[in-house]
CSV table of C-alpha atoms in Angstrom, one decimal:
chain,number,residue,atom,x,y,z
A,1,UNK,CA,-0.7,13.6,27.0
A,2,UNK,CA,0.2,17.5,26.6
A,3,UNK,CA,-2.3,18.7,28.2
A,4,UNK,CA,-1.5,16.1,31.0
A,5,UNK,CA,2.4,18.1,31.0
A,6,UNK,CA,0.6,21.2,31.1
A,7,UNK,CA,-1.7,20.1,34.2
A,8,UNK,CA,1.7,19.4,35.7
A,9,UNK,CA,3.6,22.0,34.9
A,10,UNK,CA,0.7,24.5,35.8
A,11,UNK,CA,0.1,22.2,39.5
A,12,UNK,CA,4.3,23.2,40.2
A,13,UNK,CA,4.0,26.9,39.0
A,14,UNK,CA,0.9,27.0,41.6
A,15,UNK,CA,2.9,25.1,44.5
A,16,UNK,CA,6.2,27.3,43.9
A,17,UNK,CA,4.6,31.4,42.8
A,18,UNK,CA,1.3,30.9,45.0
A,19,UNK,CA,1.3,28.4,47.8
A,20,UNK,CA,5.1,28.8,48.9
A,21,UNK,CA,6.4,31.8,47.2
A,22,UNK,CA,9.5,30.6,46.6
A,23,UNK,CA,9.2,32.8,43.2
A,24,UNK,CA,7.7,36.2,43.2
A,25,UNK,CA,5.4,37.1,40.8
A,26,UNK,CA,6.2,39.8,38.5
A,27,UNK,CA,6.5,40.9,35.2
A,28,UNK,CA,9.4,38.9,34.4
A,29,UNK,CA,8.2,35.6,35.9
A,30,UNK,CA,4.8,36.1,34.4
A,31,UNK,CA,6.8,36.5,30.9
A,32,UNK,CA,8.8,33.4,31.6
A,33,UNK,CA,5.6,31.3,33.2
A,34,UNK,CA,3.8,32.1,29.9
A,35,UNK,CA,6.3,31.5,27.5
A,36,UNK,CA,7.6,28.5,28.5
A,37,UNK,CA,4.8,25.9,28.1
A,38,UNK,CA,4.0,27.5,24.9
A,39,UNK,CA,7.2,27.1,23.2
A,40,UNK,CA,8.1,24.0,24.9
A,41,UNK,CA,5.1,22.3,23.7
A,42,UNK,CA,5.8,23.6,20.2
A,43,UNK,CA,9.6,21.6,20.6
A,44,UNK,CA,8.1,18.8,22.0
A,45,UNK,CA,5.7,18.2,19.6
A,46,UNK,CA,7.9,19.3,16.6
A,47,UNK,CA,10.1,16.4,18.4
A,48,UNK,CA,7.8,13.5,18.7
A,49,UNK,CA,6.6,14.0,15.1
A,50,UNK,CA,9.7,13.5,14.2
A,51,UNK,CA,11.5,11.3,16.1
A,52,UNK,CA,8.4,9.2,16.9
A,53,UNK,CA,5.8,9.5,13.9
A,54,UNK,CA,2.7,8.6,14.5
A,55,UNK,CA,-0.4,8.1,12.1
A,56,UNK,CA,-4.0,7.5,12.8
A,57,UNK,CA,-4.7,5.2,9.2
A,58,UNK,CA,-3.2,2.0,9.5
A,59,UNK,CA,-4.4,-0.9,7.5
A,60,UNK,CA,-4.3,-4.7,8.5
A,61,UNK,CA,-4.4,-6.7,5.2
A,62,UNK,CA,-4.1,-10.1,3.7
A,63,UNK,CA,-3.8,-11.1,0.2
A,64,UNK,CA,-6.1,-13.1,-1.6
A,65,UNK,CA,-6.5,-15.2,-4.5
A,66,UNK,CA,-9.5,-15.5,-6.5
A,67,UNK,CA,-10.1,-19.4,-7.6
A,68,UNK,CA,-10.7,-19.8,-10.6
A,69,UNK,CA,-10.9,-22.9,-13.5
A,70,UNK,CA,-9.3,-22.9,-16.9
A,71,UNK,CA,-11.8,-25.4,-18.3
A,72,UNK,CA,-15.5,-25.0,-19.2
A,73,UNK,CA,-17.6,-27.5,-17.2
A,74,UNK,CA,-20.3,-28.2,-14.5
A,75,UNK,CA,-19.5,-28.2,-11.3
A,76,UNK,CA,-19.9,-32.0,-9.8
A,77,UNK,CA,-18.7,-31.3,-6.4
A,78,UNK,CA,-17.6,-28.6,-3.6
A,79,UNK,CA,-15.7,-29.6,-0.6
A,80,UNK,CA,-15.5,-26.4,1.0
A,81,UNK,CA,-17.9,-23.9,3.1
A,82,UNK,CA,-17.9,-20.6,4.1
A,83,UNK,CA,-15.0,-19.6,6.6
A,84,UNK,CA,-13.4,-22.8,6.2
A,85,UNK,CA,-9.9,-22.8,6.5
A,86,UNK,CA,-7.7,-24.9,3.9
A,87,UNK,CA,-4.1,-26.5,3.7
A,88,UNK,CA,-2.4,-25.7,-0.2
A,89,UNK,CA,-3.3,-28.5,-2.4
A,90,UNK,CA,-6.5,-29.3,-0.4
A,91,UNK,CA,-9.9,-30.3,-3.3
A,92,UNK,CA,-12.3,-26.9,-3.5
A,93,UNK,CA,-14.5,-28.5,-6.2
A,94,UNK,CA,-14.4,-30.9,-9.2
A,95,UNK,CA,-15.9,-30.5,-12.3
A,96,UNK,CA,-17.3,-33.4,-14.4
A,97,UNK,CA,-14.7,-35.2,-15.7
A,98,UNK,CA,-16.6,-37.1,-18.3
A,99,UNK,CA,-16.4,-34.6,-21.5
A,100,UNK,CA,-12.1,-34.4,-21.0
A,101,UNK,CA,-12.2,-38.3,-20.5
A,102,UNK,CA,-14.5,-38.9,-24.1
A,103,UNK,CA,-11.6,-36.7,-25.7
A,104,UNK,CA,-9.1,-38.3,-24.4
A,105,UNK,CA,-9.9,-41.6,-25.8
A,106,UNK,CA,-11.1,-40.5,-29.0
A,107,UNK,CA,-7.6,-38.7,-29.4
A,108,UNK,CA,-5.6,-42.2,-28.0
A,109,UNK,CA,-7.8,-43.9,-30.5
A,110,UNK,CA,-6.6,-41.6,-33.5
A,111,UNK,CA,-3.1,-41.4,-32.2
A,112,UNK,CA,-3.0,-45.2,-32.6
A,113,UNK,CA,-5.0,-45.2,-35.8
A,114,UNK,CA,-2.0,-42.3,-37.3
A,115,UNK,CA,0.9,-44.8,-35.8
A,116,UNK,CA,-0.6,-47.4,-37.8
A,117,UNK,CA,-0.6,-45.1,-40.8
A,118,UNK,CA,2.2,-43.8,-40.7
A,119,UNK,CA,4.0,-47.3,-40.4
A,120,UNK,CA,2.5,-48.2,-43.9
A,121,UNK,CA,3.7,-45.5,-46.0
A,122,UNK,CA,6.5,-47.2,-46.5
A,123,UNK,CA,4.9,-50.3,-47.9
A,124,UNK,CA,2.5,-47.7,-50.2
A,125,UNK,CA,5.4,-45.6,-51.0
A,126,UNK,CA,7.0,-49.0,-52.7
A,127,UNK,CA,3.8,-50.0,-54.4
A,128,UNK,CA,3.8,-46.7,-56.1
A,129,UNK,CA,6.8,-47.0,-57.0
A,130,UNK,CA,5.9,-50.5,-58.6
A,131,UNK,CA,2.3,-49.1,-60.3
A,132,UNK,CA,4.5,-46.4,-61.9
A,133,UNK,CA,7.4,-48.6,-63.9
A,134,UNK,CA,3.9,-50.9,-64.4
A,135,UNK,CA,2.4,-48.1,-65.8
A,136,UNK,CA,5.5,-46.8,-67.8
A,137,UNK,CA,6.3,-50.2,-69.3
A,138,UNK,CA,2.5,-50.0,-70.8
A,139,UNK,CA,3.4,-46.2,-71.8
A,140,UNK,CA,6.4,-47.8,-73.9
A,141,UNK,CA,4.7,-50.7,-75.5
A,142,UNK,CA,1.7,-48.6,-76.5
A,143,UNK,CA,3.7,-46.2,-77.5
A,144,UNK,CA,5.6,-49.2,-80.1
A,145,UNK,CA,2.1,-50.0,-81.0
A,146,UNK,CA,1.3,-46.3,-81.8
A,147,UNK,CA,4.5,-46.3,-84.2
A,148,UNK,CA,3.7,-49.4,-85.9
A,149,UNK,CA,-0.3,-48.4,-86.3
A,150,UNK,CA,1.4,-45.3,-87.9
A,151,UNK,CA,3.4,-46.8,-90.5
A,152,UNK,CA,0.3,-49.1,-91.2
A,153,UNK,CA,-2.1,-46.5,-91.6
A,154,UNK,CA,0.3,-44.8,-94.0
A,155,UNK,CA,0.9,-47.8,-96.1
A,156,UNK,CA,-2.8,-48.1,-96.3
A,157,UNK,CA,-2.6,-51.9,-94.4
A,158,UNK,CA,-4.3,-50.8,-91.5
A,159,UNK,CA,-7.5,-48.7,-90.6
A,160,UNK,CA,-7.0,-45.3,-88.7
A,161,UNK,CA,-9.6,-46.5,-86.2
A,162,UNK,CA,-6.7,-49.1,-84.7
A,163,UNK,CA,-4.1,-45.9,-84.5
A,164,UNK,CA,-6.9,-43.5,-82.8
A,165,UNK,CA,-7.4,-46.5,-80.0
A,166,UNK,CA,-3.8,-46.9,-79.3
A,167,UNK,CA,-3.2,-43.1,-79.0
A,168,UNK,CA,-6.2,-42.7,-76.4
A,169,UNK,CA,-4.7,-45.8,-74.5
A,170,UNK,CA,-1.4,-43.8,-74.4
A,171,UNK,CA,-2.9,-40.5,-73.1
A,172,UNK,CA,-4.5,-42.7,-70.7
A,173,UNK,CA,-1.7,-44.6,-69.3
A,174,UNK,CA,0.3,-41.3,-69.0
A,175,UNK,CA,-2.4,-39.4,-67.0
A,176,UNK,CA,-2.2,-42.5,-64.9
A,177,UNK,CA,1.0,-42.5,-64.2
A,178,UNK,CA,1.3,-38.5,-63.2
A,179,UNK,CA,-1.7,-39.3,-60.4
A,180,UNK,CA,0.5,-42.6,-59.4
A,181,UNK,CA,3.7,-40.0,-59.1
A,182,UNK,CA,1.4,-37.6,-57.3
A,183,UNK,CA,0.1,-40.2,-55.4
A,184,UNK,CA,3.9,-40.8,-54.3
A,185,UNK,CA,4.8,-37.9,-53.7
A,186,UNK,CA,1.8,-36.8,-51.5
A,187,UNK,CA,2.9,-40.3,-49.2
A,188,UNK,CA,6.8,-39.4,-49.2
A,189,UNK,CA,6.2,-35.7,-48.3
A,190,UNK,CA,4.1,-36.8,-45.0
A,191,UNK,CA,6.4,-39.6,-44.4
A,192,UNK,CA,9.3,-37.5,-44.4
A,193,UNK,CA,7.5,-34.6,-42.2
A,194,UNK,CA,9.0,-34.7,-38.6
A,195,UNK,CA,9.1,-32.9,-35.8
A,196,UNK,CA,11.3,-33.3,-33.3
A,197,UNK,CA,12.3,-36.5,-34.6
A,198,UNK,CA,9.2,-37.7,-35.2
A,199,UNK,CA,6.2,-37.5,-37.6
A,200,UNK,CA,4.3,-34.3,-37.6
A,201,UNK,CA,1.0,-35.5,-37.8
A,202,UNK,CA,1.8,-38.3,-34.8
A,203,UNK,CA,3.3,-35.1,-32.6
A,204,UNK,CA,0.6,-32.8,-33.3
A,205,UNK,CA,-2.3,-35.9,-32.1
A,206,UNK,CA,0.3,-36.3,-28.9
A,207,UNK,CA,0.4,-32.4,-28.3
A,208,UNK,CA,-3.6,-32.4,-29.1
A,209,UNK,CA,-3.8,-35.6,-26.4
A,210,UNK,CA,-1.4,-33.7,-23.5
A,211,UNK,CA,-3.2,-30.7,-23.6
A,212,UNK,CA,-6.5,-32.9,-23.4
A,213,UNK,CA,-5.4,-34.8,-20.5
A,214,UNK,CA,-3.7,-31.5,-18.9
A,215,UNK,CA,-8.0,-30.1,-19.3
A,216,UNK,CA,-8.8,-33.3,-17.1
A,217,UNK,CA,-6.4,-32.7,-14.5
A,218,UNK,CA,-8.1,-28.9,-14.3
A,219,UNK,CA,-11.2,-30.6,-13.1
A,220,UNK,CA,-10.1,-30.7,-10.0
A,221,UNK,CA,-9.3,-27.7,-8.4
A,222,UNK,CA,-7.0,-27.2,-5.7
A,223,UNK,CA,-6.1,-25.0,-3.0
A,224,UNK,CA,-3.0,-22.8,-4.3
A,225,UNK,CA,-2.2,-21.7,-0.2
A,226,UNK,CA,-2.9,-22.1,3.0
A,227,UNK,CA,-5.8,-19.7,4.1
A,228,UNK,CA,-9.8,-19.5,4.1
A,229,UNK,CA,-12.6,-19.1,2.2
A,230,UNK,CA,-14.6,-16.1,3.5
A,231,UNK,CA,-17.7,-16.4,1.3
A,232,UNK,CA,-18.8,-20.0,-1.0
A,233,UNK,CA,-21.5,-19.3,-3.3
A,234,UNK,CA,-20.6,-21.9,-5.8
A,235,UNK,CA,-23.4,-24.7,-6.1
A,236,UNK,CA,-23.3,-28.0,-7.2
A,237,UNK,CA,-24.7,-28.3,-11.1
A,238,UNK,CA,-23.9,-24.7,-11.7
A,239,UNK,CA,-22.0,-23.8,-15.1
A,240,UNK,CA,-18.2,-22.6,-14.9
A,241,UNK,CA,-16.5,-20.9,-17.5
A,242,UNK,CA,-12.9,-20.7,-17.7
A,243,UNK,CA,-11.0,-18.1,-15.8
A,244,UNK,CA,-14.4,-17.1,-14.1
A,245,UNK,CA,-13.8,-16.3,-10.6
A,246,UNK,CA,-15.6,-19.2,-8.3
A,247,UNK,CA,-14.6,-17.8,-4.9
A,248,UNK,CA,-12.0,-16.3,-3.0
A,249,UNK,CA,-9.2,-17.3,-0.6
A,250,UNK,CA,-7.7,-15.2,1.6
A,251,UNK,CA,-4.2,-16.0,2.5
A,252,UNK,CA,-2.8,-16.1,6.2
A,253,UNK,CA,-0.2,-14.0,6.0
A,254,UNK,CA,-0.9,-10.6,6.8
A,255,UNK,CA,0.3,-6.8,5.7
A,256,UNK,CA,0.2,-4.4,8.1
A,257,UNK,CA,0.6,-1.0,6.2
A,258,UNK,CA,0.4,2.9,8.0
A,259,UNK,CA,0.0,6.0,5.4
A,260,UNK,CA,2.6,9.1,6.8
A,261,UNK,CA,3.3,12.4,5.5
A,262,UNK,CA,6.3,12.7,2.9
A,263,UNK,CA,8.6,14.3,5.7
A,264,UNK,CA,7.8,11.9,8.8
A,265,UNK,CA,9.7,9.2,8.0
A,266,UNK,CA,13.3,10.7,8.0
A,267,UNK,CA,14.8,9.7,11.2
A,268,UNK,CA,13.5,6.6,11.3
A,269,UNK,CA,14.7,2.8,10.0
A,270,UNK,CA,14.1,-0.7,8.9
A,271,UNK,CA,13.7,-2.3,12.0
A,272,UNK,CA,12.8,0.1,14.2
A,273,UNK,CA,10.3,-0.9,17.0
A,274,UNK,CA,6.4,-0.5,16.4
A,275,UNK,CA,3.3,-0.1,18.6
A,276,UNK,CA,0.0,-0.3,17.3
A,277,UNK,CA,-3.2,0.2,18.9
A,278,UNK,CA,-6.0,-1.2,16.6
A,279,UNK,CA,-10.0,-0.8,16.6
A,280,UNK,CA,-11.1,-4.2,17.0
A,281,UNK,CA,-8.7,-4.7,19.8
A,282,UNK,CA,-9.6,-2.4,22.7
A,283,UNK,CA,-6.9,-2.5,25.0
A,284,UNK,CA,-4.1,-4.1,23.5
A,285,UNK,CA,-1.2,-2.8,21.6
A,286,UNK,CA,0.4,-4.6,18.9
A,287,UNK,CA,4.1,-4.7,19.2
A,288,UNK,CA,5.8,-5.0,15.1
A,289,UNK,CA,8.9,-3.8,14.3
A,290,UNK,CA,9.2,-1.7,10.4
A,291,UNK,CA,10.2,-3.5,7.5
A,292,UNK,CA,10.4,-0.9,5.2
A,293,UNK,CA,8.6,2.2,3.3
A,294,UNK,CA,8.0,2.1,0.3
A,295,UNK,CA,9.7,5.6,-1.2
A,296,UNK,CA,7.2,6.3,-4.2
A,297,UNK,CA,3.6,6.9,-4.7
A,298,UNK,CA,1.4,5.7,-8.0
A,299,UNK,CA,0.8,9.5,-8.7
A,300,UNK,CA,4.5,10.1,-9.5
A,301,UNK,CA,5.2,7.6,-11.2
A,302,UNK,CA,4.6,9.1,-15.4
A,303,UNK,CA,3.2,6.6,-17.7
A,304,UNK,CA,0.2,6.5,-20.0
A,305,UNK,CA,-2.1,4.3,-17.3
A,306,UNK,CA,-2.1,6.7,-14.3
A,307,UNK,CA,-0.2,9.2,-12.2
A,308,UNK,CA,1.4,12.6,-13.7
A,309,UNK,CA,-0.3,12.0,-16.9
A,310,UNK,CA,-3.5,11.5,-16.0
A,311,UNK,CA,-5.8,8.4,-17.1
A,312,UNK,CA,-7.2,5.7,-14.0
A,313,UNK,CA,-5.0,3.0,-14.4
A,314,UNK,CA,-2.6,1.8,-11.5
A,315,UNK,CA,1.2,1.0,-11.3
A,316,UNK,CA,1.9,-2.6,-10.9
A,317,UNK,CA,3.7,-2.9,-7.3
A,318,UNK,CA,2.7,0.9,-6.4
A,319,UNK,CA,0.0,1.0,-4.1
A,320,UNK,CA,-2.7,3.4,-5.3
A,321,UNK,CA,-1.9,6.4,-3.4
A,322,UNK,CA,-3.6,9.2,-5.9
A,323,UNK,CA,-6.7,10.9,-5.0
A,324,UNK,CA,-9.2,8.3,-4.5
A,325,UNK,CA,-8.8,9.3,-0.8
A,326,UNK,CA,-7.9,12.8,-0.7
A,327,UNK,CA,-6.4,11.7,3.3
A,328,UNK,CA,-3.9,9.5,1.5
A,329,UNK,CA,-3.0,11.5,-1.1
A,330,UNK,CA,0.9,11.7,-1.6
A,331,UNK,CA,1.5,10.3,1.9
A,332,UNK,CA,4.4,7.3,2.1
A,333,UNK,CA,3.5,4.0,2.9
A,334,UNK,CA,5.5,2.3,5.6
A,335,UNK,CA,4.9,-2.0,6.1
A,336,UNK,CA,4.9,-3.1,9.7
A,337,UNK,CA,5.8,-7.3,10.6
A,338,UNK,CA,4.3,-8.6,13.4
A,339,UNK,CA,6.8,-9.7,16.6
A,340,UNK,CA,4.6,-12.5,16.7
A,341,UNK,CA,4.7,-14.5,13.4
A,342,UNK,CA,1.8,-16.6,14.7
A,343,UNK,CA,-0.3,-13.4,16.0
A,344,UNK,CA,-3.9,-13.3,13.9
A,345,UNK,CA,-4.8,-9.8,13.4
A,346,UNK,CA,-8.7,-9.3,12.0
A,347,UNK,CA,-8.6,-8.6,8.4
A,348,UNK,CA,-9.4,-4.6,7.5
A,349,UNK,CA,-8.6,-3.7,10.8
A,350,UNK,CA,-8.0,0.1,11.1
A,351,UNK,CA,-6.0,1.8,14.0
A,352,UNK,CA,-3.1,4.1,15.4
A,353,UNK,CA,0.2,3.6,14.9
A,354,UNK,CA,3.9,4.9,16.2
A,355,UNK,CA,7.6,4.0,15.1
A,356,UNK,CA,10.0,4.5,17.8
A,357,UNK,CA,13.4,6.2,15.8
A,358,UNK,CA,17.2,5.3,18.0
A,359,UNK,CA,16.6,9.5,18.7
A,360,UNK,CA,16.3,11.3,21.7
A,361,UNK,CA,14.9,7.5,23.4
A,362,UNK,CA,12.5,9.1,26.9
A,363,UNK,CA,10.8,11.0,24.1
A,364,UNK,CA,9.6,7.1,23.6
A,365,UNK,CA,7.8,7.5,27.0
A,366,UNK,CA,5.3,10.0,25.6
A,367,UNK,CA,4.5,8.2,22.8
A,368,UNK,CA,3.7,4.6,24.9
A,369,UNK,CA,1.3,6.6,27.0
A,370,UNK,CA,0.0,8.2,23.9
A,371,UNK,CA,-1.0,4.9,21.8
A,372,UNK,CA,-2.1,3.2,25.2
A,373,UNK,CA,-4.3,5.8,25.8
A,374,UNK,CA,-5.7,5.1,22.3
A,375,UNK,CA,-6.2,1.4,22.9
A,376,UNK,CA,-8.0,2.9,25.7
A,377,UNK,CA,-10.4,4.9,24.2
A,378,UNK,CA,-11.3,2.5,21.3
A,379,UNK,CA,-13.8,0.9,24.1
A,380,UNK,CA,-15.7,3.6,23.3
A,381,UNK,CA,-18.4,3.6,20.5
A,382,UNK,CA,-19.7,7.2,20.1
A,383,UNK,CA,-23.3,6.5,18.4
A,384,UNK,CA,-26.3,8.3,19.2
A,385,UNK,CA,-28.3,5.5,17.9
């Protein structure tokens, strides 16, 4: 485009010094003829990258998810090809449910078997209660018996073998009756254990049962969005472990995201109109409006994983703006929204882009002719093979 203006304004120095000398060529003309384009195209283009920034590395994204299981299984079945698009909550695949199903009923089956326990501790908790004062009364009468053997055995009318007898009996009934109280206490201490208003051993098999049936519901996995699966190598039979990644799905909505220089972005705005002529649309320009810049770069920001103390970690919500590109180092990132919400841009598509500022508005002119003339040109493939 500037050396279009220069073609012009050389064609009207021509017509007015040469072919109609309406100016006469001298010193001071030459001095003015020479100068002007010069500085002029220095303002103009000092003007237009700032008032109208424009950058040649633009970025069409979408943002993906990978699919993954949280149960270990074998796949049974996958619904879904390669490119296929999906609705959110469509089946991908299904793992065999049979494993979580086993569990589940052997868990039901000792739930039930625990509810049943539980509800006679009460009844064994009383019969303790009855084998101990059983017990005891036979403490007391053998320990009468022990007593009388004594005075016997002293008065030489009984044989010491009688007394020996009754004192094992006693040391027997009494080590009966500490396993009976043990016994009792054991049964009272998980009776009276509750959680949440309920026994802790029935809570914990109903925890252990949830979580069992919430394993079974993960052998089915669905589609978390609406988008499409670019690549499905997942086979039937094949062996997934949880949180391994079994595909990815790429999400409709799309980022459209343009890398400027630190002090391009002054003059202009959220919402300032956007042209964008991409490579894998010859032709056309893409009109978007901006919907913000993001005013920091992962290399600024100072913690121990990355940035201006070193390491090769990223910044969560930063995009990664340090030095793997040396193009993109410390340049601002400014997000573009399409005019047309329904408008399908190819994913990775690279291309030219220019924000129109409020400022200095037939400066805007240039620009259009500028970014249509790159549409233009992206026709051309310049391969020598």
């Amino acid at each position: 485009m500037l050396e279009l203006l220069i073609g012009i304004y050389a064609g009207i120095c021509w017509l007015l010094i040469k072919k109609l000398k309406w100016i006469p060529w001298n010193f001071n003309t030459q001095v003015v003829v020479y100068s002007l384009p010069i500085f002029g195209s220095i303002a103009l283009i000092l003007s237009l990258n700032y008032f109208c920034p424009i950058t040649s590395d633009v970025k069409v994204g979408n943002r993906s998810v990978d699919i993954t299981t949280q149960t270990l299984g074998r796949v049974k079945k996958v619904y879904v090809k390669t490119n296929q698009e999906v609705k959110k909550g469509d089946t991908l695949f299904t793992i065999d449910p049979l494993p979580y199903q086993q569990e589940i009923e052997s868990l039901e089956a000792q739930l039930n078997n625990m509810k049943s326990t539980v509800s006679s501790y009460n009844s064994d908790i009383d019969a303790s209660r009855k084998n101990i004062a059983s017990l005891q009364s036979q403490l007391d009468l053998s320990n009468k018996r022990i007593k009388q053997y004594q005075e016997l055995v002293n008065a030489g009318a009984a044989n010491k073998f009688d007394l020996e007898q009754a004192m094992s009996t006693s040391q027997d009934l009494q080590s009966r009756i500490s396993a009976a109280k043990a016994q009792k206490s054991s049964l009272e201490t998980k009776y009276n254990s509750n959680y949440n208003g309920e026994n802790a051993s029935v809570s914990e098999l109903k925890a252990k049962l949830e979580q069992a049936k919430w394993n079974l519901s993960q052998t089915v996995v669905l589609a978390p969005t609406d988008g499409f699966i670019p690549n499905v190598q997942l086979n039937e039979g094949a062996i997934i472990a949880p949180f391994k990644s079994a595909f990815v799905l790429i999400q409709k909505q799309q980022s459209i995201i343009a890398f400027f220089s630190q002090n391009e972005l002054e003059a202009v705005k959220n919402g300032d109109e956007v042209e964008i002529a991409l490579k894998t649309a010859p032709g056309k320009v893409v009109k978007a409006k901006l919907e913000y810049v993001i005013d920091a770069t992962s290399q600024g920001i100072m913690n121990n994983a990355g940035g201006m103390f070193g390491g090769n970690g990223t910044t969560a919500g930063i995009p990664d703006t340090a030095r793997q590109l040396p193009e993109t180092d410390g340049k601002l990132i400014a997000k573009f929204v399409l005019d047309e919400k329904d408008q399908v841009l190819t994913v990775g598509s690279r291309g030219t882009a220019v924000i129109y500022s409020d400022n200095i508005k037939p400066l805007h002119l240039i620009r259009k002719v500028m970014v249509r003339v790159s549409s233009k040109v992206n026709y051309l493939i310049p391969k020598l093979h």
